Amino acid sequence: METKIPEPPKSMLLFYCMMCTVPSVYGVIFSVICGLFTFAEFFRCLMSLQVLAYLAVYALAACLMIFALLRKYRSYDGTEASCDSLNGIYKGVVGAFIVLLLVHAFLSPVIFATAASANGVVSFSIRAFINVSMGSTFLVGLLFYVLWLESLEDWLGFLPFRDKHLKMPLLSRFLLINVFSAFGLIGLTISPIFMPAHENMKAFDLFEKYMLPAALIGTFFNAVGFFAMVKNLTKRLRDATVFAQKLATGDYTSRHLDLTSREEAGVLVGNLNMFLDTTRGLLNGVKGAVAVTKEAGQDLGNRMEDTSSSVQQIVGNLQDVKGLMERQSAGVANVSSAMDAITQNIDSLNRSIEAQSAGVEQSSAAVRQMLANIQSVTGILEKNSAAIEKLSSASDDGNTKVQEAVSISERILSESSGLMDASNVIQNIAEQTNLLAMNAAIEAAHAGEAGKGFAVVSDEIRKLAEQSNTQGKKISSSLQNLDEIIKKVAASTKALQSQFAVIFDLAKTVRTQEEIVMGAMNEQNSGSSQIIEAMKSIDDSTVSVKQGAGEMKTEGKTVMAEIQKLEQTSGSVFEFVEQMLAGTDSIVESIKAGKESSTRNGESIKSLEQMAMKFKVEG
């Protein structure tokens, strides 16, 4: 990952040079003022080969260290490993420069002492010069070291700094500076005591003339260094406070704080920057989520409204289906009652046909008897009167039976027309039931998953309606056949009635015209043969009608059973509709609760949106 490294500030290099040189210059000036040597003696020693060689080595070491440091930090590639490595090097670099200054503060007096001895500087004291060198390094060098360190840390702002990178806490810095300052102040203050030029000076004069000014100057440098460090720390804390105040008021449009230190304040700045990035991302995510959730909530509300309307429509449709099922149940009950009446009428028709059959049997027997009597009349005229009485009586009974047969035939014909109307009613009910089943299937399809069970019921009702329609058609066909047979029976009975009328008239004529009995008997013999043939036809027709009535009775029972099934199915469908209506009540309640939850959710989203809008995340 490519990371742009800024150029080091010139102030950092300037403070570094002053840190390496100014303590030595200050120590030389302080030594000249205190009489350790003169400027001429200093320059003679400075021009010595060993001093020049040492200064060259010291300058080379200082340059190599600073250039190595800059080169190392310029190798930062933005990775976490590189960040950890360079933050680890920071502590070593800080300690290495302190060691360089301390080594220089101790070696430079030793090297200078050899040069002073070689140049005959008798006033020089290595012990005093070591105190001066150490004191100036601890005071003056420490001042520029603090300024250089502040400038270095300001330049290292591109390098992330976290808790794990904290190597020199603020307390350690203060303690280190205070300890070094104290040692430097003590070293400079007591250094005049060890100078040979002050061996005969009174202690108070020495203190007043050299030690006190040295202490005051050292205190000044100490105060300046401490002030510089505190000032920078105060500035960082003030920037962090302003930054935190903006965050506290919901303003997240600020840019990152500059990382200008590598202690707790730097950790605080790094954490504040991370907090800014994290919270800014969180708020952007919250705002985006609020927008999405708001849209989803509105969509949910609209869908809940649509669902509520659909459920209300379903409830209305189920109410309509319930009404239709109630009317269908009433129709089925009416059909069941009609079929009961039809069955009873068929039973009555069957009994009437049996009675007609018995009457026909009796009529046939009477006619045969009459024929035998007519045939015997020709041989037994003396029994003519008794035979005529029997004939009259038989004719009267036959006429009565024939009238009953005619009445029964007309009644059967009338009842068969009622059966035809009932069959038509059944077919109409079956067609209406089929239409109702088709409508129910359509409504079930509209209901989707919730209407699958009702679709099965509607399909069964449709099948039952088709079966009822088929049976009704069969009944209509049988009734039509029965109607034709009954018409034939009626025609036959009417013909029989006419014949019996003739017989009755003939019987009356026989009473008054016995002389022509033989001729009349001959004619009656011929008519009796015709009557027997007619009675045979009537008997055959009666058998056919009886069979048709039996079939009608059987079919009627079948239709009755199917109607009972239809009635049971209608009851089951009605119960299903009732259960579905009860279920829709729960659905309506759930939708109502969902709408209330959606409303509360919308209010919560609105409240969250208002809270999120209090935070500014874009400039």
mmCIF file of N, CA, C and O in Angstrom, residues 424-501:
data_model
loop_
_atom_site.group_PDB
_atom_site.id
_atom_site.type_symbol
_atom_site.label_atom_id
_atom_site.label_comp_id
_atom_site.label_asym_id
_atom_site.label_seq_id
_atom_site.Cartn_x
_atom_site.Cartn_y
_atom_site.Cartn_z
ATOM 1 N N ASN A 424 -87.619 -31.894 -13.188
ATOM 2 C CA ASN A 424 -87.077 -30.643 -13.740
ATOM 3 C C ASN A 424 -86.481 -29.774 -12.634
ATOM 4 O O ASN A 424 -85.446 -29.132 -12.806
ATOM 5 N N VAL A 425 -87.190 -29.750 -11.474
ATOM 6 C CA VAL A 425 -86.660 -28.982 -10.324
ATOM 7 C C VAL A 425 -85.297 -29.529 -9.903
ATOM 8 O O VAL A 425 -84.352 -28.783 -9.622
ATOM 9 N N ILE A 426 -85.212 -30.881 -9.884
ATOM 10 C CA ILE A 426 -83.931 -31.502 -9.481
ATOM 11 C C ILE A 426 -82.833 -31.110 -10.453
ATOM 12 O O ILE A 426 -81.709 -30.767 -10.070
ATOM 13 N N GLN A 427 -83.167 -31.153 -11.769
ATOM 14 C CA GLN A 427 -82.130 -30.800 -12.765
ATOM 15 C C GLN A 427 -81.737 -29.324 -12.632
ATOM 16 O O GLN A 427 -80.550 -28.975 -12.735
ATOM 17 N N ASN A 428 -82.737 -28.467 -12.381
ATOM 18 C CA ASN A 428 -82.409 -27.041 -12.197
ATOM 19 C C ASN A 428 -81.535 -26.837 -10.969
ATOM 20 O O ASN A 428 -80.577 -26.052 -10.975
ATOM 21 N N ILE A 429 -81.864 -27.539 -9.880
ATOM 22 C CA ILE A 429 -81.045 -27.428 -8.652
ATOM 23 C C ILE A 429 -79.635 -27.926 -8.922
ATOM 24 O O ILE A 429 -78.633 -27.333 -8.472
ATOM 25 N N ALA A 430 -79.532 -29.043 -9.672
ATOM 26 C CA ALA A 430 -78.193 -29.570 -9.984
ATOM 27 C C ALA A 430 -77.403 -28.569 -10.804
ATOM 28 O O ALA A 430 -76.199 -28.365 -10.584
ATOM 29 N N GLU A 431 -78.083 -27.918 -11.796
ATOM 30 C CA GLU A 431 -77.373 -26.920 -12.608
ATOM 31 C C GLU A 431 -76.957 -25.730 -11.761
ATOM 32 O O GLU A 431 -75.830 -25.219 -11.880
ATOM 33 N N GLN A 432 -77.867 -25.265 -10.854
ATOM 34 C CA GLN A 432 -77.497 -24.151 -9.963
ATOM 35 C C GLN A 432 -76.350 -24.547 -9.030
ATOM 36 O O GLN A 432 -75.452 -23.752 -8.762
ATOM 37 N N THR A 433 -76.432 -25.802 -8.541
ATOM 38 C CA THR A 433 -75.345 -26.267 -7.653
ATOM 39 C C THR A 433 -74.026 -26.326 -8.399
ATOM 40 O O THR A 433 -72.959 -25.949 -7.881
ATOM 41 N N ASN A 434 -74.082 -26.810 -9.658
ATOM 42 C CA ASN A 434 -72.859 -26.853 -10.485
ATOM 43 C C ASN A 434 -72.307 -25.449 -10.698
ATOM 44 O O ASN A 434 -71.099 -25.205 -10.600
ATOM 45 N N LEU A 435 -73.215 -24.488 -11.011
ATOM 46 C CA LEU A 435 -72.779 -23.080 -11.193
ATOM 47 C C LEU A 435 -72.191 -22.531 -9.903
ATOM 48 O O LEU A 435 -71.160 -21.852 -9.902
ATOM 49 N N LEU A 436 -72.853 -22.845 -8.777
ATOM 50 C CA LEU A 436 -72.331 -22.394 -7.469
ATOM 51 C C LEU A 436 -70.956 -22.988 -7.183
ATOM 52 O O LEU A 436 -70.053 -22.307 -6.684
ATOM 53 N N ALA A 437 -70.780 -24.287 -7.532
ATOM 54 C CA ALA A 437 -69.475 -24.928 -7.321
ATOM 55 C C ALA A 437 -68.407 -24.274 -8.174
ATOM 56 O O ALA A 437 -67.272 -24.077 -7.742
ATOM 57 N N MET A 438 -68.780 -23.921 -9.443
ATOM 58 C CA MET A 438 -67.794 -23.239 -10.305
ATOM 59 C C MET A 438 -67.425 -21.880 -9.727
ATOM 60 O O MET A 438 -66.241 -21.501 -9.685
ATOM 61 N N ASN A 439 -68.424 -21.135 -9.232
ATOM 62 C CA ASN A 439 -68.131 -19.829 -8.602
ATOM 63 C C ASN A 439 -67.257 -19.996 -7.366
ATOM 64 O O ASN A 439 -66.324 -19.217 -7.125
ATOM 65 N N ALA A 440 -67.583 -21.023 -6.575
ATOM 66 C CA ALA A 440 -66.773 -21.274 -5.364
ATOM 67 C C ALA A 440 -65.342 -21.624 -5.732
ATOM 68 O O ALA A 440 -64.388 -21.204 -5.086
ATOM 69 N N ALA A 441 -65.161 -22.418 -6.835
ATOM 70 C CA ALA A 441 -63.798 -22.768 -7.272
ATOM 71 C C ALA A 441 -63.047 -21.526 -7.710
ATOM 72 O O ALA A 441 -61.853 -21.369 -7.442
ATOM 73 N N ILE A 442 -63.762 -20.606 -8.398
ATOM 74 C CA ILE A 442 -63.104 -19.354 -8.834
ATOM 75 C C ILE A 442 -62.688 -18.528 -7.613
ATOM 76 O O ILE A 442 -61.569 -18.022 -7.540
ATOM 77 N N GLU A 443 -63.592 -18.402 -6.652
ATOM 78 C CA GLU A 443 -63.257 -17.636 -5.437
ATOM 79 C C GLU A 443 -62.120 -18.306 -4.669
ATOM 80 O O GLU A 443 -61.255 -17.641 -4.102
ATOM 81 N N ALA A 444 -62.115 -19.661 -4.637
ATOM 82 C CA ALA A 444 -61.027 -20.374 -3.958
ATOM 83 C C ALA A 444 -59.707 -20.114 -4.654
ATOM 84 O O ALA A 444 -58.667 -19.969 -4.015
ATOM 85 N N ALA A 445 -59.739 -20.071 -5.987
ATOM 86 C CA ALA A 445 -58.507 -19.760 -6.737
ATOM 87 C C ALA A 445 -58.021 -18.353 -6.423
ATOM 88 O O ALA A 445 -56.842 -18.107 -6.304
ATOM 89 N N HIS A 446 -59.000 -17.417 -6.292
ATOM 90 C CA HIS A 446 -58.605 -16.044 -5.910
ATOM 91 C C HIS A 446 -57.990 -16.004 -4.523
ATOM 92 O O HIS A 446 -57.104 -15.185 -4.268
ATOM 93 N N ALA A 447 -58.451 -16.866 -3.621
ATOM 94 C CA ALA A 447 -57.944 -16.868 -2.246
ATOM 95 C C ALA A 447 -56.552 -17.440 -2.139
ATOM 96 O O ALA A 447 -55.907 -17.300 -1.122
ATOM 97 N N GLY A 448 -56.069 -18.129 -3.163
ATOM 98 C CA GLY A 448 -54.699 -18.655 -3.123
ATOM 99 C C GLY A 448 -54.580 -19.847 -2.205
ATOM 100 O O GLY A 448 -55.390 -20.777 -2.244
ATOM 101 N N GLU A 449 -53.532 -19.846 -1.374
ATOM 102 C CA GLU A 449 -53.253 -20.984 -0.494
ATOM 103 C C GLU A 449 -54.405 -21.212 0.480
ATOM 104 O O GLU A 449 -54.719 -22.341 0.842
ATOM 105 N N ALA A 450 -55.026 -20.122 0.967
ATOM 106 C CA ALA A 450 -56.101 -20.265 1.948
ATOM 107 C C ALA A 450 -57.340 -20.896 1.367
ATOM 108 O O ALA A 450 -58.198 -21.391 2.084
ATOM 109 N N GLY A 451 -57.505 -20.944 0.019
ATOM 110 C CA GLY A 451 -58.716 -21.480 -0.586
ATOM 111 C C GLY A 451 -58.567 -22.863 -1.147
ATOM 112 O O GLY A 451 -59.458 -23.336 -1.842
ATOM 113 N N LYS A 452 -57.409 -23.524 -0.929
ATOM 114 C CA LYS A 452 -57.222 -24.869 -1.484
ATOM 115 C C LYS A 452 -58.236 -25.857 -0.929
ATOM 116 O O LYS A 452 -58.799 -26.682 -1.657
ATOM 117 N N GLY A 453 -58.457 -25.800 0.397
ATOM 118 C CA GLY A 453 -59.419 -26.724 1.009
ATOM 119 C C GLY A 453 -60.813 -26.495 0.478
ATOM 120 O O GLY A 453 -61.562 -27.425 0.191
ATOM 121 N N PHE A 454 -61.176 -25.237 0.294
ATOM 122 C CA PHE A 454 -62.514 -24.933 -0.212
ATOM 123 C C PHE A 454 -62.643 -25.344 -1.669
ATOM 124 O O PHE A 454 -63.714 -25.726 -2.148
ATOM 125 N N ALA A 455 -61.504 -25.294 -2.431
ATOM 126 C CA ALA A 455 -61.534 -25.726 -3.836
ATOM 127 C C ALA A 455 -61.868 -27.203 -3.927
ATOM 128 O O ALA A 455 -62.594 -27.645 -4.826
ATOM 129 N N VAL A 456 -61.314 -28.007 -3.013
ATOM 130 C CA VAL A 456 -61.617 -29.453 -2.993
ATOM 131 C C VAL A 456 -63.097 -29.674 -2.737
ATOM 132 O O VAL A 456 -63.772 -30.484 -3.397
ATOM 133 N N VAL A 457 -63.647 -28.914 -1.769
ATOM 134 C CA VAL A 457 -65.080 -29.061 -1.436
ATOM 135 C C VAL A 457 -65.939 -28.659 -2.628
ATOM 136 O O VAL A 457 -66.911 -29.332 -2.987
ATOM 137 N N SER A 458 -65.556 -27.533 -3.292
ATOM 138 C CA SER A 458 -66.341 -27.074 -4.446
ATOM 139 C C SER A 458 -66.290 -28.099 -5.572
ATOM 140 O O SER A 458 -67.270 -28.304 -6.299
ATOM 141 N N ASP A 459 -65.154 -28.764 -5.751
ATOM 142 C CA ASP A 459 -65.037 -29.799 -6.789
ATOM 143 C C ASP A 459 -65.951 -30.974 -6.487
ATOM 144 O O ASP A 459 -66.612 -31.523 -7.372
ATOM 145 N N GLU A 460 -66.020 -31.365 -5.197
ATOM 146 C CA GLU A 460 -66.909 -32.472 -4.808
ATOM 147 C C GLU A 460 -68.375 -32.090 -5.032
ATOM 148 O O GLU A 460 -69.196 -32.897 -5.480
ATOM 149 N N ILE A 461 -68.687 -30.813 -4.717
ATOM 150 C CA ILE A 461 -70.074 -30.357 -4.927
ATOM 151 C C ILE A 461 -70.402 -30.386 -6.417
ATOM 152 O O ILE A 461 -71.504 -30.785 -6.840
ATOM 153 N N ARG A 462 -69.444 -29.974 -7.259
ATOM 154 C CA ARG A 462 -69.672 -29.977 -8.703
ATOM 155 C C ARG A 462 -69.925 -31.402 -9.209
ATOM 156 O O ARG A 462 -70.824 -31.647 -10.021
ATOM 157 N N LYS A 463 -69.082 -32.366 -8.718
ATOM 158 C CA LYS A 463 -69.283 -33.757 -9.125
ATOM 159 C C LYS A 463 -70.664 -34.257 -8.704
ATOM 160 O O LYS A 463 -71.372 -34.952 -9.463
ATOM 161 N N LEU A 464 -71.042 -33.911 -7.442
ATOM 162 C CA LEU A 464 -72.350 -34.346 -6.937
ATOM 163 C C LEU A 464 -73.477 -33.718 -7.757
ATOM 164 O O LEU A 464 -74.486 -34.376 -8.065
ATOM 165 N N ALA A 465 -73.297 -32.464 -8.150
ATOM 166 C CA ALA A 465 -74.326 -31.796 -8.965
ATOM 167 C C ALA A 465 -74.447 -32.489 -10.319
ATOM 168 O O ALA A 465 -75.553 -32.665 -10.851
ATOM 169 N N GLU A 466 -73.290 -32.853 -10.913
ATOM 170 C CA GLU A 466 -73.326 -33.557 -12.199
ATOM 171 C C GLU A 466 -74.035 -34.906 -12.057
ATOM 172 O O GLU A 466 -74.836 -35.305 -12.932
ATOM 173 N N GLN A 467 -73.738 -35.622 -10.954
ATOM 174 C CA GLN A 467 -74.427 -36.898 -10.716
ATOM 175 C C GLN A 467 -75.939 -36.684 -10.562
ATOM 176 O O GLN A 467 -76.755 -37.437 -11.103
ATOM 177 N N SER A 468 -76.300 -35.620 -9.800
ATOM 178 C CA SER A 468 -77.724 -35.338 -9.592
ATOM 179 C C SER A 468 -78.391 -35.001 -10.916
ATOM 180 O O SER A 468 -79.531 -35.416 -11.189
ATOM 181 N N ASN A 469 -77.682 -34.229 -11.741
ATOM 182 C CA ASN A 469 -78.241 -33.858 -13.058
ATOM 183 C C ASN A 469 -78.474 -35.115 -13.909
ATOM 184 O O ASN A 469 -79.510 -35.278 -14.586
ATOM 185 N N THR A 470 -77.468 -36.046 -13.873
ATOM 186 C CA THR A 470 -77.583 -37.296 -14.642
ATOM 187 C C THR A 470 -78.769 -38.129 -14.156
ATOM 188 O O THR A 470 -79.579 -38.646 -14.946
ATOM 189 N N GLN A 471 -78.892 -38.247 -12.815
ATOM 190 C CA GLN A 471 -80.001 -39.021 -12.249
ATOM 191 C C GLN A 471 -81.340 -38.363 -12.573
ATOM 192 O O GLN A 471 -82.352 -39.031 -12.835
ATOM 193 N N GLY A 472 -81.345 -37.016 -12.529
ATOM 194 C CA GLY A 472 -82.593 -36.306 -12.863
ATOM 195 C C GLY A 472 -83.006 -36.574 -14.288
ATOM 196 O O GLY A 472 -84.204 -36.722 -14.588
ATOM 197 N N LYS A 473 -81.992 -36.607 -15.186
ATOM 198 C CA LYS A 473 -82.317 -36.907 -16.579
ATOM 199 C C LYS A 473 -82.867 -38.325 -16.723
ATOM 200 O O LYS A 473 -83.807 -38.581 -17.516
ATOM 201 N N LYS A 474 -82.260 -39.283 -15.968
ATOM 202 C CA LYS A 474 -82.773 -40.654 -16.004
ATOM 203 C C LYS A 474 -84.215 -40.705 -15.507
ATOM 204 O O LYS A 474 -85.093 -41.390 -16.062
ATOM 205 N N ILE A 475 -84.458 -39.968 -14.407
ATOM 206 C CA ILE A 475 -85.824 -39.942 -13.843
ATOM 207 C C ILE A 475 -86.793 -39.354 -14.868
ATOM 208 O O ILE A 475 -87.918 -39.839 -15.058
ATOM 209 N N SER A 476 -86.363 -38.271 -15.527
ATOM 210 C CA SER A 476 -87.234 -37.638 -16.530
ATOM 211 C C SER A 476 -87.555 -38.625 -17.650
ATOM 212 O O SER A 476 -88.699 -38.708 -18.123
ATOM 213 N N SER A 477 -86.502 -39.380 -18.083
ATOM 214 C CA SER A 477 -86.731 -40.367 -19.146
ATOM 215 C C SER A 477 -87.721 -41.425 -18.693
ATOM 216 O O SER A 477 -88.649 -41.799 -19.415
ATOM 217 N N SER A 478 -87.520 -41.936 -17.440
ATOM 218 C CA SER A 478 -88.441 -42.970 -16.912
ATOM 219 C C SER A 478 -89.845 -42.419 -16.786
ATOM 220 O O SER A 478 -90.836 -43.098 -17.077
ATOM 221 N N LEU A 479 -89.939 -41.137 -16.330
ATOM 222 C CA LEU A 479 -91.271 -40.538 -16.163
ATOM 223 C C LEU A 479 -91.960 -40.349 -17.525
ATOM 224 O O LEU A 479 -93.180 -40.488 -17.631
ATOM 225 N N GLN A 480 -91.149 -39.997 -18.521
ATOM 226 C CA GLN A 480 -91.752 -39.875 -19.852
ATOM 227 C C GLN A 480 -92.293 -41.214 -20.338
ATOM 228 O O GLN A 480 -93.410 -41.293 -20.911
ATOM 229 N N ASN A 481 -91.474 -42.282 -20.101
ATOM 230 C CA ASN A 481 -91.965 -43.628 -20.456
ATOM 231 C C ASN A 481 -93.233 -43.977 -19.691
ATOM 232 O O ASN A 481 -94.202 -44.526 -20.227
ATOM 233 N N LEU A 482 -93.190 -43.641 -18.373
ATOM 234 C CA LEU A 482 -94.368 -43.917 -17.541
ATOM 235 C C LEU A 482 -95.581 -43.140 -18.033
ATOM 236 O O LEU A 482 -96.714 -43.641 -18.041
ATOM 237 N N ASP A 483 -95.342 -41.896 -18.469
ATOM 238 C CA ASP A 483 -96.447 -41.054 -18.940
ATOM 239 C C ASP A 483 -97.092 -41.695 -20.172
ATOM 240 O O ASP A 483 -98.330 -41.722 -20.313
ATOM 241 N N GLU A 484 -96.234 -42.195 -21.076
ATOM 242 C CA GLU A 484 -96.782 -42.836 -22.273
ATOM 243 C C GLU A 484 -97.581 -44.082 -21.918
ATOM 244 O O GLU A 484 -98.677 -44.325 -22.460
ATOM 245 N N ILE A 485 -97.014 -44.871 -20.983
ATOM 246 C CA ILE A 485 -97.724 -46.107 -20.560
ATOM 247 C C ILE A 485 -99.045 -45.754 -19.900
ATOM 248 O O ILE A 485 -100.098 -46.384 -20.139
ATOM 249 N N ILE A 486 -99.013 -44.705 -19.036
ATOM 250 C CA ILE A 486 -100.253 -44.317 -18.312
ATOM 251 C C ILE A 486 -101.305 -43.843 -19.308
ATOM 252 O O ILE A 486 -102.512 -44.101 -19.160
ATOM 253 N N LYS A 487 -100.834 -43.113 -20.343
ATOM 254 C CA LYS A 487 -101.783 -42.658 -21.365
ATOM 255 C C LYS A 487 -102.429 -43.857 -22.059
ATOM 256 O O LYS A 487 -103.654 -43.880 -22.359
ATOM 257 N N LYS A 488 -101.577 -44.880 -22.334
ATOM 258 C CA LYS A 488 -102.133 -46.095 -22.949
ATOM 259 C C LYS A 488 -103.144 -46.767 -22.027
ATOM 260 O O LYS A 488 -104.217 -47.214 -22.450
ATOM 261 N N VAL A 489 -102.766 -46.836 -20.691
ATOM 262 C CA VAL A 489 -103.688 -47.440 -19.719
ATOM 263 C C VAL A 489 -104.986 -46.661 -19.665
ATOM 264 O O VAL A 489 -106.100 -47.213 -19.602
ATOM 265 N N ALA A 490 -104.871 -45.328 -19.711
ATOM 266 C CA ALA A 490 -106.083 -44.492 -19.644
ATOM 267 C C ALA A 490 -106.957 -44.731 -20.863
ATOM 268 O O ALA A 490 -108.198 -44.836 -20.772
ATOM 269 N N ALA A 491 -106.268 -44.807 -22.045
ATOM 270 C CA ALA A 491 -107.058 -45.066 -23.262
ATOM 271 C C ALA A 491 -107.745 -46.427 -23.188
ATOM 272 O O ALA A 491 -108.927 -46.581 -23.564
ATOM 273 N N SER A 492 -106.998 -47.409 -22.684
ATOM 274 C CA SER A 492 -107.564 -48.761 -22.578
ATOM 275 C C SER A 492 -108.717 -48.803 -21.600
ATOM 276 O O SER A 492 -109.762 -49.437 -21.840
ATOM 277 N N THR A 493 -108.541 -48.147 -20.449
ATOM 278 C CA THR A 493 -109.615 -48.157 -19.435
ATOM 279 C C THR A 493 -110.837 -47.423 -19.930
ATOM 280 O O THR A 493 -111.992 -47.794 -19.622
ATOM 281 N N LYS A 494 -110.587 -46.335 -20.722
ATOM 282 C CA LYS A 494 -111.751 -45.634 -21.280
ATOM 283 C C LYS A 494 -112.499 -46.541 -22.283
ATOM 284 O O LYS A 494 -113.741 -46.572 -22.336
ATOM 285 N N ALA A 495 -111.674 -47.284 -23.078
ATOM 286 C CA ALA A 495 -112.325 -48.236 -24.005
ATOM 287 C C ALA A 495 -113.093 -49.312 -23.239
ATOM 288 O O ALA A 495 -114.202 -49.710 -23.610
ATOM 289 N N LEU A 496 -112.468 -49.752 -22.125
ATOM 290 C CA LEU A 496 -113.134 -50.763 -21.285
ATOM 291 C C LEU A 496 -114.417 -50.210 -20.686
ATOM 292 O O LEU A 496 -115.437 -50.907 -20.588
ATOM 293 N N GLN A 497 -114.340 -48.909 -20.304
ATOM 294 C CA GLN A 497 -115.539 -48.293 -19.729
ATOM 295 C C GLN A 497 -116.663 -48.263 -20.773
ATOM 296 O O GLN A 497 -117.834 -48.512 -20.467
ATOM 297 N N SER A 498 -116.256 -47.974 -21.991
ATOM 298 C CA SER A 498 -117.281 -47.957 -23.063
ATOM 299 C C SER A 498 -117.883 -49.340 -23.268
ATOM 300 O O SER A 498 -119.110 -49.492 -23.451
ATOM 301 N N GLN A 499 -117.006 -50.350 -23.235
ATOM 302 C CA GLN A 499 -117.493 -51.717 -23.402
ATOM 303 C C GLN A 499 -118.431 -52.113 -22.279
ATOM 304 O O GLN A 499 -119.499 -52.767 -22.508
ATOM 305 N N PHE A 500 -118.028 -51.729 -21.050
ATOM 306 C CA PHE A 500 -118.922 -52.042 -19.933
ATOM 307 C C PHE A 500 -120.242 -51.289 -20.028
ATOM 308 O O PHE A 500 -121.297 -51.773 -19.583
ATOM 309 N N ALA A 501 -120.189 -50.124 -20.601
ATOM 310 C CA ALA A 501 -121.464 -49.398 -20.813
ATOM 311 C C ALA A 501 -122.357 -50.151 -21.794
ATOM 312 O O ALA A 501 -123.580 -50.261 -21.614
#
